[in-house]
Amino acid sequence: MISSLDQLTPATRDAALAWLDSAERAVAPDLRATLRDELTIALCERLDADANEADVAALAADLTPVDPDGATDERRNDPRVGRWFGIPFDVRPPTADRLREALWDPADPRLLRPRAFGAGWDLNLGAAAVKAGLIEPDAEDEPFAHTGREAFIAAAGFPVLMAAAVVAHYAVRGRSLPDELPSHWDAAGRPDRWVTRRTAAGVDIGLALAAAGLGATAATAPAPNARKAGRLALAAALAGGVAKQTVVRPMKGGWWVGPVLVGGVVGSAGATLLGLALAGRAGERRRDLGDQSARP
């Protein structure tokens, strides 16, 4: 693996750049920058500094044709997924796997990835963690493969804690809250839709308990570790968003409402994925040290 095409020999780098140029010309102009980034990352991940032109040609044959968003044929033919004036969108029902892929990819240096649900981009928290020095880009050979059961159970505790906080909020403050509470805020953070206090409590408590149940199920169900991590991230995102919404509802609102709610969702999911990734990295190191100590 290399970190830049500049680490290749001049002849190999020229061959790689020539292939990137030809690949760019095969797609629409608004996709070219994204495609080039994706292909450059693939080249760096799969070439060594001593690679030659033949290695580039073999890799190019393996990667062609390439979709800039890594889309399968099913995804390319799905009208719910695509780009609108260069902005990616995906309006399929969100899944844990897509959320994990959008929010956590330390090996991809890009900070923005096509959104798991909706239009625009999500913050690649894996890349942000790498830039902050919290984790290495190649921390695990396979993400979350060595994350232990205890780490998954601990991660499931966050949605449970948030559910308890939401229930306690309405149990303690319920009668002192206004008769109507906002259910939606406009772009400036001003409430523009309202529901009764009873409805708000039912929605918030119901969603919080659903998040807690999803987290508990994800941590204990038999499934690949990467899928468990995605489900726990989804549970954390829901729990964090609901908890923030519960706190924000009685307030007058303002520009800060949107960032607070988004931060509750993305921050909770990101912290969960980071914790699981660090636990996996520690597990991988223990495995490697154990393998080395067993050698004569």
Coordinates of N, CA and C in Angstrom, one line a residue, residues 44-270:
C44 N -3.8 3.4 -4.7 CA -2.9 3.5 -3.6 C -3.1 2.3 -2.6
E45 N -4.3 1.8 -2.5 CA -4.5 0.7 -1.6 C -3.9 -0.6 -2.1
R46 N -3.9 -0.8 -3.5 CA -3.5 -2.1 -4.0 C -2.2 -2.1 -4.8
L47 N -1.5 -1.0 -4.8 CA -0.1 -0.9 -5.4 C 0.9 -0.7 -4.3
D48 N 2.1 -1.3 -4.5 CA 3.3 -1.0 -3.7 C 4.2 -0.1 -4.4
A49 N 5.2 0.5 -3.7 CA 6.1 1.4 -4.3 C 6.9 0.8 -5.4
D50 N 7.1 -0.5 -5.4 CA 7.9 -1.1 -6.5 C 7.1 -1.7 -7.6
A51 N 5.8 -1.3 -7.7 CA 4.9 -1.7 -8.8 C 5.4 -1.2 -10.1
N52 N 5.1 -2.0 -11.2 CA 5.5 -1.6 -12.5 C 4.2 -1.3 -13.4
E53 N 4.5 -1.0 -14.6 CA 3.3 -0.7 -15.6 C 2.4 -1.9 -15.7
A54 N 3.0 -3.1 -15.7 CA 2.1 -4.3 -15.9 C 1.2 -4.4 -14.7
D55 N 1.7 -4.1 -13.5 CA 0.8 -4.1 -12.3 C -0.4 -3.1 -12.4
V56 N -0.1 -1.9 -13.0 CA -1.1 -1.0 -13.2 C -2.2 -1.5 -14.2
A57 N -1.7 -2.1 -15.3 CA -2.6 -2.6 -16.3 C -3.5 -3.7 -15.7
A58 N -2.9 -4.6 -14.9 CA -3.7 -5.7 -14.3 C -4.7 -5.1 -13.4
L59 N -4.3 -4.1 -12.6 CA -5.3 -3.5 -11.6 C -6.4 -2.8 -12.4
A60 N -6.0 -2.1 -13.4 CA -7.0 -1.4 -14.2 C -8.0 -2.3 -14.8
A61 N -7.6 -3.5 -15.3 CA -8.5 -4.4 -15.9 C -9.4 -5.0 -14.8
D62 N -8.9 -5.1 -13.6 CA -9.7 -5.6 -12.5 C -10.8 -4.6 -12.0
L63 N -10.4 -3.3 -12.1 CA -11.3 -2.3 -11.6 C -12.3 -1.8 -12.6
T64 N -12.1 -2.1 -13.9 CA -13.0 -1.5 -14.9 C -14.1 -2.5 -15.2
P65 N -15.4 -2.0 -15.4 CA -15.8 -0.7 -15.2 C -16.1 -0.4 -13.7
V66 N -15.9 0.9 -13.3 CA -16.1 1.3 -12.0 C -17.1 2.3 -11.8
D67 N -18.0 2.2 -10.8 CA -19.0 3.2 -10.5 C -18.4 4.1 -9.5
P68 N -18.6 5.4 -9.6 CA -17.9 6.3 -8.7 C -18.4 6.2 -7.3
D69 N -19.6 5.7 -7.0 CA -20.1 5.5 -5.7 C -20.0 4.1 -5.3
G70 N -19.4 3.2 -6.0 CA -19.3 1.8 -5.7 C -20.6 1.1 -5.8
A71 N -21.5 1.5 -6.7 CA -22.8 1.0 -6.9 C -22.9 -0.3 -7.6
T72 N -23.8 -1.1 -7.1 CA -24.0 -2.4 -7.8 C -25.0 -2.1 -8.9
D73 N -25.1 -3.2 -9.8 CA -26.1 -3.0 -10.9 C -27.5 -2.7 -10.4
E74 N -27.9 -3.3 -9.3 CA -29.2 -3.1 -8.7 C -29.3 -1.6 -8.3
R75 N -28.3 -1.1 -7.7 CA -28.3 0.3 -7.2 C -28.3 1.3 -8.4
R76 N -27.5 1.0 -9.4 CA -27.5 1.9 -10.6 C -28.9 1.9 -11.3
N77 N -29.6 0.8 -11.3 CA -30.9 0.8 -11.9 C -32.1 1.2 -11.0
D78 N -31.8 1.6 -9.8 CA -32.8 2.0 -8.9 C -33.0 3.5 -9.0
P79 N -34.2 4.0 -9.4 CA -34.5 5.4 -9.5 C -34.4 6.2 -8.2
R80 N -34.4 5.5 -7.1 CA -34.3 6.1 -5.8 C -32.9 6.6 -5.5
V81 N -31.9 6.2 -6.3 CA -30.5 6.5 -6.0 C -29.9 7.2 -7.3
G82 N -29.2 8.2 -7.1 CA -28.5 8.8 -8.2 C -27.9 10.2 -7.8
R83 N -27.9 11.1 -8.8 CA -27.3 12.4 -8.6 C -28.3 13.4 -9.3
W84 N -28.4 14.5 -8.6 CA -29.2 15.6 -9.1 C -28.4 16.9 -9.1
F85 N -28.0 17.3 -10.4 CA -27.0 18.4 -10.5 C -25.8 18.2 -9.7
G86 N -25.3 17.0 -9.8 CA -24.0 16.6 -9.1 C -24.2 16.3 -7.6
I87 N -25.4 16.4 -7.0 CA -25.6 16.1 -5.6 C -26.1 14.7 -5.5
P88 N -25.4 13.8 -4.7 CA -25.9 12.5 -4.6 C -27.2 12.4 -3.8
F89 N -28.0 11.5 -4.1 CA -29.2 11.3 -3.3 C -29.5 9.8 -3.2
D90 N -30.1 9.4 -2.1 CA -30.5 8.0 -1.9 C -31.7 8.0 -0.9
V91 N -32.9 7.8 -1.5 CA -34.1 7.9 -0.7 C -34.7 6.5 -0.4
R92 N -33.9 5.4 -0.6 CA -34.3 4.1 -0.1 C -34.4 4.1 1.4
P93 N -35.2 3.3 2.0 CA -35.3 3.2 3.5 C -33.9 2.9 4.0
P94 N -33.4 3.7 5.0 CA -32.0 3.5 5.5 C -31.8 2.2 6.1
T95 N -30.6 1.7 6.0 CA -30.2 0.4 6.6 C -28.9 0.7 7.4
A96 N -28.7 -0.3 8.4 CA -27.5 -0.1 9.3 C -26.2 -0.2 8.5
D97 N -26.2 -1.1 7.5 CA -25.0 -1.3 6.7 C -24.7 0.0 5.9
R98 N -25.7 0.6 5.3 CA -25.4 1.9 4.5 C -25.0 3.0 5.5
L99 N -25.6 3.0 6.6 CA -25.2 4.1 7.6 C -23.7 3.9 8.0
R100 N -23.3 2.7 8.3 CA -21.9 2.4 8.7 C -21.0 2.7 7.6
E101 N -21.3 2.4 6.3 CA -20.4 2.6 5.2 C -20.3 4.1 5.0
A102 N -21.3 4.9 5.2 CA -21.3 6.3 4.9 C -20.5 7.1 6.0
L103 N -20.7 6.6 7.3 CA -20.1 7.3 8.4 C -18.7 6.8 8.8
W104 N -18.4 5.6 8.5 CA -17.2 5.0 9.0 C -16.4 4.3 7.9
D105 N -15.4 4.9 7.4 CA -14.4 4.3 6.5 C -13.1 5.0 6.7
P106 N -12.3 4.5 7.7 CA -11.0 5.2 8.0 C -10.0 5.1 6.8
A107 N -10.2 4.1 6.0 CA -9.2 3.9 4.9 C -9.5 4.9 3.7
D108 N -10.6 5.6 3.7 CA -11.0 6.6 2.7 C -10.6 8.0 3.3
P109 N -9.7 8.7 2.7 CA -9.3 10.0 3.3 C -10.4 11.1 3.1
R110 N -11.4 10.8 2.3 CA -12.4 11.9 2.0 C -13.2 12.1 3.3
L111 N -13.5 13.3 3.7 CA -14.3 13.6 4.9 C -15.8 13.5 4.5
L112 N -16.2 13.7 3.3 CA -17.6 13.6 2.9 C -17.8 12.4 2.0
R113 N -18.9 11.7 2.3 CA -19.3 10.5 1.6 C -20.8 10.7 1.2
P114 N -21.3 10.2 0.1 CA -22.7 10.3 -0.2 C -23.6 9.8 0.9
R115 N -24.6 10.6 1.2 CA -25.4 10.3 2.4 C -26.1 9.0 2.4
A116 N -26.2 8.3 3.6 CA -26.9 7.0 3.7 C -28.3 7.1 3.4
F117 N -28.9 8.3 3.7 CA -30.4 8.5 3.4 C -30.6 10.0 3.2
G118 N -31.2 10.3 2.1 CA -31.5 11.7 1.8 C -30.5 12.2 0.7
A119 N -30.4 13.6 0.6 CA -29.6 14.2 -0.5 C -28.4 14.9 0.2
G120 N -27.2 14.8 -0.5 CA -26.1 15.5 0.0 C -25.0 14.5 0.5
W121 N -24.3 14.9 1.5 CA -23.1 14.1 1.9 C -23.2 13.9 3.5
D122 N -22.7 12.8 3.9 CA -22.4 12.6 5.4 C -21.0 12.8 5.7
L123 N -20.7 13.1 6.9 CA -19.3 13.2 7.3 C -18.7 11.9 7.6
N124 N -17.6 11.6 6.9 CA -16.9 10.3 7.1 C -16.2 10.4 8.4
L125 N -16.8 9.9 9.5 CA -16.2 10.1 10.8 C -15.0 9.2 11.0
G126 N -14.9 8.2 10.2 CA -13.6 7.4 10.2 C -12.4 8.2 9.7
A127 N -12.6 8.9 8.6 CA -11.5 9.8 8.1 C -11.2 10.9 9.1
A128 N -12.3 11.4 9.8 CA -12.1 12.5 10.8 C -11.3 11.9 12.0
A129 N -11.6 10.7 12.4 CA -10.8 10.1 13.5 C -9.4 9.9 13.1
V130 N -9.1 9.5 11.8 CA -7.7 9.4 11.4 C -7.0 10.7 11.4
K131 N -7.6 11.8 10.9 CA -7.0 13.1 10.9 C -6.8 13.6 12.3
A132 N -7.7 13.2 13.2 CA -7.5 13.7 14.6 C -6.5 12.8 15.4
G133 N -6.0 11.8 14.7 CA -5.0 10.9 15.4 C -5.6 9.9 16.4
L134 N -6.9 9.6 16.3 CA -7.6 8.7 17.2 C -7.4 7.3 16.7
I135 N -7.2 7.1 15.4 CA -7.1 5.7 14.9 C -6.3 5.7 13.6
E136 N -5.7 4.6 13.3 CA -4.9 4.6 12.0 C -5.8 4.2 10.9
P137 N -5.5 4.6 9.6 CA -6.4 4.3 8.5 C -6.5 2.8 8.2
D138 N -5.4 2.1 8.6 CA -5.4 0.6 8.4 C -5.4 -0.1 9.7
A139 N -6.2 0.5 10.7 CA -6.2 -0.1 12.0 C -6.6 -1.6 12.1
E140 N -7.5 -2.0 11.2 CA -7.9 -3.4 11.2 C -7.9 -3.9 9.8
D141 N -7.5 -5.1 9.6 CA -7.5 -5.7 8.3 C -9.0 -5.8 7.8
E142 N -9.9 -6.1 8.7 CA -11.3 -6.1 8.3 C -12.0 -5.4 9.5
P143 N -12.7 -4.3 9.2 CA -13.3 -3.5 10.2 C -14.2 -4.3 11.2
F144 N -13.9 -4.1 12.5 CA -14.7 -4.6 13.6 C -14.6 -6.2 13.7
A145 N -13.7 -6.8 12.9 CA -13.6 -8.2 12.9 C -13.2 -8.8 14.3
H146 N -12.3 -8.0 15.0 CA -11.8 -8.4 16.3 C -12.4 -7.7 17.4
T147 N -13.5 -7.0 17.2 CA -14.2 -6.3 18.3 C -14.9 -7.4 19.1
G148 N -14.7 -7.4 20.4 CA -15.2 -8.4 21.3 C -16.7 -8.2 21.7
R149 N -17.3 -9.3 22.2 CA -18.7 -9.3 22.6 C -18.9 -8.2 23.7
E150 N -18.0 -8.1 24.6 CA -18.1 -7.1 25.7 C -18.3 -5.7 25.1
A151 N -17.5 -5.4 24.1 CA -17.6 -4.0 23.5 C -19.0 -3.8 22.9
F152 N -19.5 -4.8 22.2 CA -20.9 -4.6 21.6 C -21.9 -4.4 22.7
I153 N -21.8 -5.2 23.8 CA -22.8 -5.1 24.9 C -22.6 -3.7 25.5
A154 N -21.4 -3.2 25.7 CA -21.2 -1.9 26.2 C -21.8 -0.8 25.3
A155 N -21.6 -0.9 24.0 CA -22.2 0.0 23.1 C -23.7 0.0 23.1
A156 N -24.3 -1.1 23.4 CA -25.8 -1.2 23.5 C -26.3 -0.5 24.7
G157 N -25.4 -0.2 25.7 CA -25.8 0.5 26.9 C -26.2 2.0 26.6
F158 N -25.6 2.6 25.6 CA -25.9 4.0 25.3 C -27.3 4.3 24.9
P159 N -27.9 3.5 24.0 CA -29.4 3.7 23.7 C -30.2 3.5 25.0
V160 N -29.9 2.5 25.8 CA -30.6 2.2 27.0 C -30.5 3.4 27.9
L161 N -29.4 4.0 28.1 CA -29.2 5.2 28.9 C -30.0 6.3 28.4
M162 N -30.0 6.6 27.1 CA -30.7 7.7 26.5 C -32.3 7.5 26.7
A163 N -32.7 6.2 26.6 CA -34.1 5.9 26.8 C -34.5 6.2 28.2
A164 N -33.7 5.8 29.2 CA -33.9 6.1 30.6 C -34.0 7.6 30.8
A165 N -33.1 8.4 30.2 CA -33.1 9.8 30.3 C -34.4 10.5 29.8
V166 N -34.8 10.0 28.6 CA -36.1 10.5 28.0 C -37.3 10.2 28.9
V167 N -37.4 9.0 29.4 CA -38.5 8.6 30.3 C -38.4 9.5 31.6
A168 N -37.2 9.7 32.1 CA -37.1 10.5 33.4 C -37.5 11.9 33.1
H169 N -37.1 12.4 31.9 CA -37.4 13.8 31.6 C -39.0 14.0 31.7
Y170 N -39.7 13.2 31.0 CA -41.2 13.4 31.0 C -41.8 13.0 32.4
A171 N -41.2 12.1 33.1 CA -41.7 11.7 34.4 C -41.5 12.9 35.4
V172 N -40.4 13.6 35.3 CA -40.1 14.6 36.3 C -40.6 16.0 35.8
R173 N -40.5 16.3 34.6 CA -40.9 17.6 34.1 C -42.2 17.6 33.4
G174 N -42.8 16.5 33.2 CA -44.0 16.4 32.3 C -45.1 17.4 32.6
R175 N -45.5 17.5 33.8 CA -46.6 18.4 34.2 C -46.2 19.9 34.0
S176 N -44.9 20.2 34.1 CA -44.5 21.6 34.0 C -44.3 22.1 32.6
L177 N -44.3 21.1 31.6 CA -44.1 21.5 30.2 C -45.4 22.1 29.6
P178 N -45.2 22.9 28.6 CA -46.4 23.6 27.9 C -47.3 22.5 27.4
D179 N -48.6 22.9 27.2 CA -49.6 22.0 26.7 C -49.3 21.5 25.3
E180 N -48.6 22.4 24.5 CA -48.2 22.0 23.1 C -46.7 22.2 23.0
L181 N -46.1 21.3 22.3 CA -44.7 21.3 22.1 C -44.4 21.2 20.6
P182 N -43.3 21.8 20.1 CA -43.0 21.8 18.7 C -42.6 20.3 18.2
S183 N -43.0 20.0 17.0 CA -42.7 18.8 16.4 C -41.8 18.9 15.2
H184 N -41.6 20.2 14.7 CA -40.8 20.5 13.6 C -40.3 21.9 13.7
W185 N -39.1 22.1 13.1 CA -38.5 23.4 13.1 C -38.2 23.8 11.6
D186 N -38.3 25.1 11.3 CA -37.9 25.5 9.9 C -36.4 25.7 9.8
A187 N -35.9 26.1 8.7 CA -34.5 26.2 8.4 C -33.8 27.1 9.4
A188 N -34.5 28.1 9.9 CA -33.9 29.1 10.9 C -34.0 28.6 12.3
G189 N -34.5 27.4 12.5 CA -34.7 26.8 13.8 C -35.9 27.3 14.6
R190 N -36.9 27.8 13.9 CA -38.1 28.3 14.6 C -39.1 27.2 14.5
P191 N -39.8 26.9 15.6 CA -40.9 25.9 15.5 C -42.0 26.3 14.6
D192 N -42.4 25.4 13.7 CA -43.5 25.7 12.8 C -44.6 24.6 12.8
R193 N -44.4 23.6 13.6 CA -45.5 22.6 13.8 C -45.5 22.2 15.2
W194 N -46.8 21.9 15.7 CA -46.9 21.6 17.1 C -47.8 20.4 17.3
V195 N -47.5 19.7 18.5 CA -48.3 18.6 18.9 C -48.6 18.8 20.4
T196 N -49.6 18.0 20.9 CA -49.9 18.1 22.3 C -48.7 17.5 23.1
R197 N -48.7 17.9 24.4 CA -47.6 17.4 25.3 C -47.7 15.8 25.4
R198 N -48.9 15.3 25.4 CA -49.0 13.8 25.5 C -48.5 13.1 24.3
T199 N -48.8 13.7 23.1 CA -48.3 13.1 21.8 C -46.7 13.2 21.8
A200 N -46.2 14.4 22.2 CA -44.7 14.5 22.1 C -44.1 13.5 23.1
A201 N -44.6 13.3 24.2 CA -44.1 12.3 25.2 C -44.2 10.9 24.6
G202 N -45.3 10.6 24.0 CA -45.5 9.3 23.4 C -44.5 9.0 22.3
V203 N -44.3 10.0 21.4 CA -43.4 9.8 20.3 C -41.9 9.7 20.8
D204 N -41.5 10.6 21.7 CA -40.1 10.6 22.2 C -39.8 9.3 23.0
I205 N -40.7 8.9 23.9 CA -40.5 7.7 24.7 C -40.5 6.5 23.8
G206 N -41.5 6.4 22.9 CA -41.6 5.3 22.0 C -40.3 5.1 21.1
L207 N -39.8 6.2 20.5 CA -38.6 6.1 19.7 C -37.4 5.7 20.5
A208 N -37.3 6.3 21.7 CA -36.2 6.0 22.6 C -36.2 4.5 23.0
L209 N -37.3 4.0 23.3 CA -37.4 2.6 23.7 C -37.1 1.7 22.5
A210 N -37.6 2.1 21.3 CA -37.2 1.4 20.1 C -35.7 1.3 19.8
A211 N -35.1 2.5 20.1 CA -33.6 2.5 19.9 C -32.9 1.6 20.9
A212 N -33.4 1.6 22.1 CA -32.8 0.7 23.1 C -33.0 -0.7 22.8
G213 N -34.2 -1.1 22.3 CA -34.5 -2.5 21.9 C -33.6 -2.9 20.7
L214 N -33.4 -2.0 19.7 CA -32.6 -2.2 18.5 C -31.1 -2.5 19.0
G215 N -30.7 -1.6 19.9 CA -29.3 -1.8 20.4 C -29.1 -3.1 21.1
A216 N -30.0 -3.5 22.0 CA -29.9 -4.7 22.7 C -29.9 -5.9 21.8
T217 N -30.8 -5.9 20.8 CA -30.9 -7.0 19.8 C -29.7 -7.1 19.0
A218 N -29.2 -5.9 18.5 CA -28.0 -5.9 17.7 C -26.8 -6.5 18.4
A219 N -26.6 -6.2 19.7 CA -25.4 -6.6 20.4 C -25.4 -8.1 20.7
T220 N -26.6 -8.7 20.7 CA -26.6 -10.1 21.1 C -27.0 -11.1 20.0
A221 N -27.5 -10.5 18.9 CA -27.9 -11.4 17.8 C -26.7 -12.0 17.0
P222 N -26.9 -13.2 16.5 CA -25.8 -13.8 15.7 C -25.7 -13.1 14.3
A223 N -24.7 -12.3 14.1 CA -24.5 -11.6 12.8 C -23.0 -11.2 12.7
P224 N -22.6 -10.9 11.4 CA -21.2 -10.5 11.3 C -21.0 -9.2 12.1
N225 N -19.7 -9.1 12.6 CA -19.4 -7.9 13.5 C -19.7 -6.6 12.8
A226 N -19.3 -6.5 11.5 CA -19.5 -5.2 10.8 C -21.0 -4.8 10.8
R227 N -21.9 -5.8 10.6 CA -23.3 -5.6 10.6 C -23.8 -5.2 12.0
K228 N -23.3 -5.9 13.0 CA -23.6 -5.5 14.4 C -23.2 -4.0 14.7
A229 N -22.0 -3.6 14.2 CA -21.6 -2.3 14.4 C -22.5 -1.3 13.7
G230 N -23.0 -1.6 12.5 CA -23.9 -0.7 11.8 C -25.2 -0.6 12.5
R231 N -25.7 -1.7 13.0 CA -27.0 -1.7 13.8 C -26.9 -0.9 15.1
L232 N -25.8 -1.1 15.7 CA -25.6 -0.3 17.0 C -25.4 1.2 16.7
A233 N -24.8 1.5 15.6 CA -24.6 2.9 15.2 C -26.0 3.5 14.9
L234 N -26.9 2.7 14.2 CA -28.2 3.2 13.9 C -29.0 3.4 15.2
A235 N -28.9 2.5 16.1 CA -29.6 2.6 17.4 C -29.1 3.8 18.2
A236 N -27.8 4.0 18.1 CA -27.2 5.2 18.8 C -27.6 6.5 18.2
A237 N -27.7 6.5 16.8 CA -28.1 7.7 16.1 C -29.6 8.1 16.5
L238 N -30.4 7.1 16.5 CA -31.8 7.3 16.9 C -32.0 7.8 18.3
A239 N -31.2 7.1 19.2 CA -31.3 7.4 20.6 C -30.8 8.8 20.9
G240 N -29.6 9.2 20.2 CA -29.1 10.5 20.4 C -29.9 11.6 19.9
G241 N -30.5 11.3 18.7 CA -31.4 12.3 18.1 C -32.7 12.6 18.9
V242 N -33.3 11.5 19.4 CA -34.5 11.6 20.2 C -34.2 12.3 21.5
A243 N -33.1 12.0 22.2 CA -32.7 12.7 23.4 C -32.5 14.2 23.2
K244 N -31.8 14.5 22.1 CA -31.7 16.0 21.8 C -33.0 16.6 21.5
Q245 N -33.9 15.9 20.8 CA -35.2 16.5 20.5 C -36.0 16.7 21.8
T246 N -35.9 15.8 22.7 CA -36.6 15.9 24.0 C -36.2 17.1 24.7
V247 N -34.9 17.4 24.7 CA -34.4 18.6 25.4 C -34.7 19.9 24.7
V248 N -34.7 19.9 23.4 CA -35.0 21.1 22.6 C -36.4 21.5 22.5
R249 N -37.3 20.5 22.6 CA -38.8 20.8 22.5 C -39.3 22.0 23.3
P250 N -39.0 22.0 24.6 CA -39.5 23.1 25.4 C -38.9 24.5 25.2
M251 N -37.8 24.5 24.4 CA -37.1 25.8 24.2 C -37.7 26.6 23.1
K252 N -37.3 27.9 23.0 CA -37.9 28.7 22.0 C -37.4 28.5 20.6
G253 N -36.2 27.9 20.5 CA -35.6 27.6 19.2 C -34.7 28.7 18.7
G254 N -34.0 28.4 17.6 CA -33.0 29.4 17.1 C -32.2 28.7 16.1
W255 N -31.2 29.4 15.6 CA -30.3 28.8 14.5 C -29.6 27.5 15.0
W256 N -29.5 27.4 16.3 CA -28.7 26.3 16.8 C -29.5 24.9 16.8
V257 N -30.8 25.0 16.6 CA -31.6 23.7 16.7 C -31.1 22.7 15.7
G258 N -30.9 23.1 14.5 CA -30.5 22.1 13.5 C -29.2 21.4 13.8
P259 N -28.1 22.2 14.1 CA -26.8 21.6 14.4 C -26.9 20.7 15.7
V260 N -27.7 21.1 16.7 CA -27.8 20.3 17.9 C -28.5 19.0 17.6
L261 N -29.6 19.0 16.8 CA -30.2 17.7 16.4 C -29.3 16.8 15.5
V262 N -28.7 17.4 14.5 CA -27.8 16.7 13.7 C -26.6 16.1 14.5
G263 N -26.1 17.0 15.4 CA -25.0 16.5 16.2 C -25.4 15.4 17.1
G264 N -26.6 15.4 17.6 CA -27.1 14.2 18.4 C -27.1 12.9 17.6
V265 N -27.5 13.0 16.4 CA -27.6 11.8 15.5 C -26.2 11.4 15.1
V266 N -25.5 12.3 14.4 CA -24.2 11.9 13.9 C -23.1 11.7 14.9
G267 N -23.1 12.5 16.0 CA -22.1 12.3 17.0 C -22.3 11.0 17.8
S268 N -23.6 10.7 18.1 CA -23.8 9.4 18.8 C -23.4 8.2 18.0
A269 N -23.7 8.2 16.7 CA -23.3 7.1 15.8 C -21.8 7.1 15.7
G270 N -21.2 8.2 15.5 CA -19.7 8.3 15.3 C -19.0 7.8 16.6

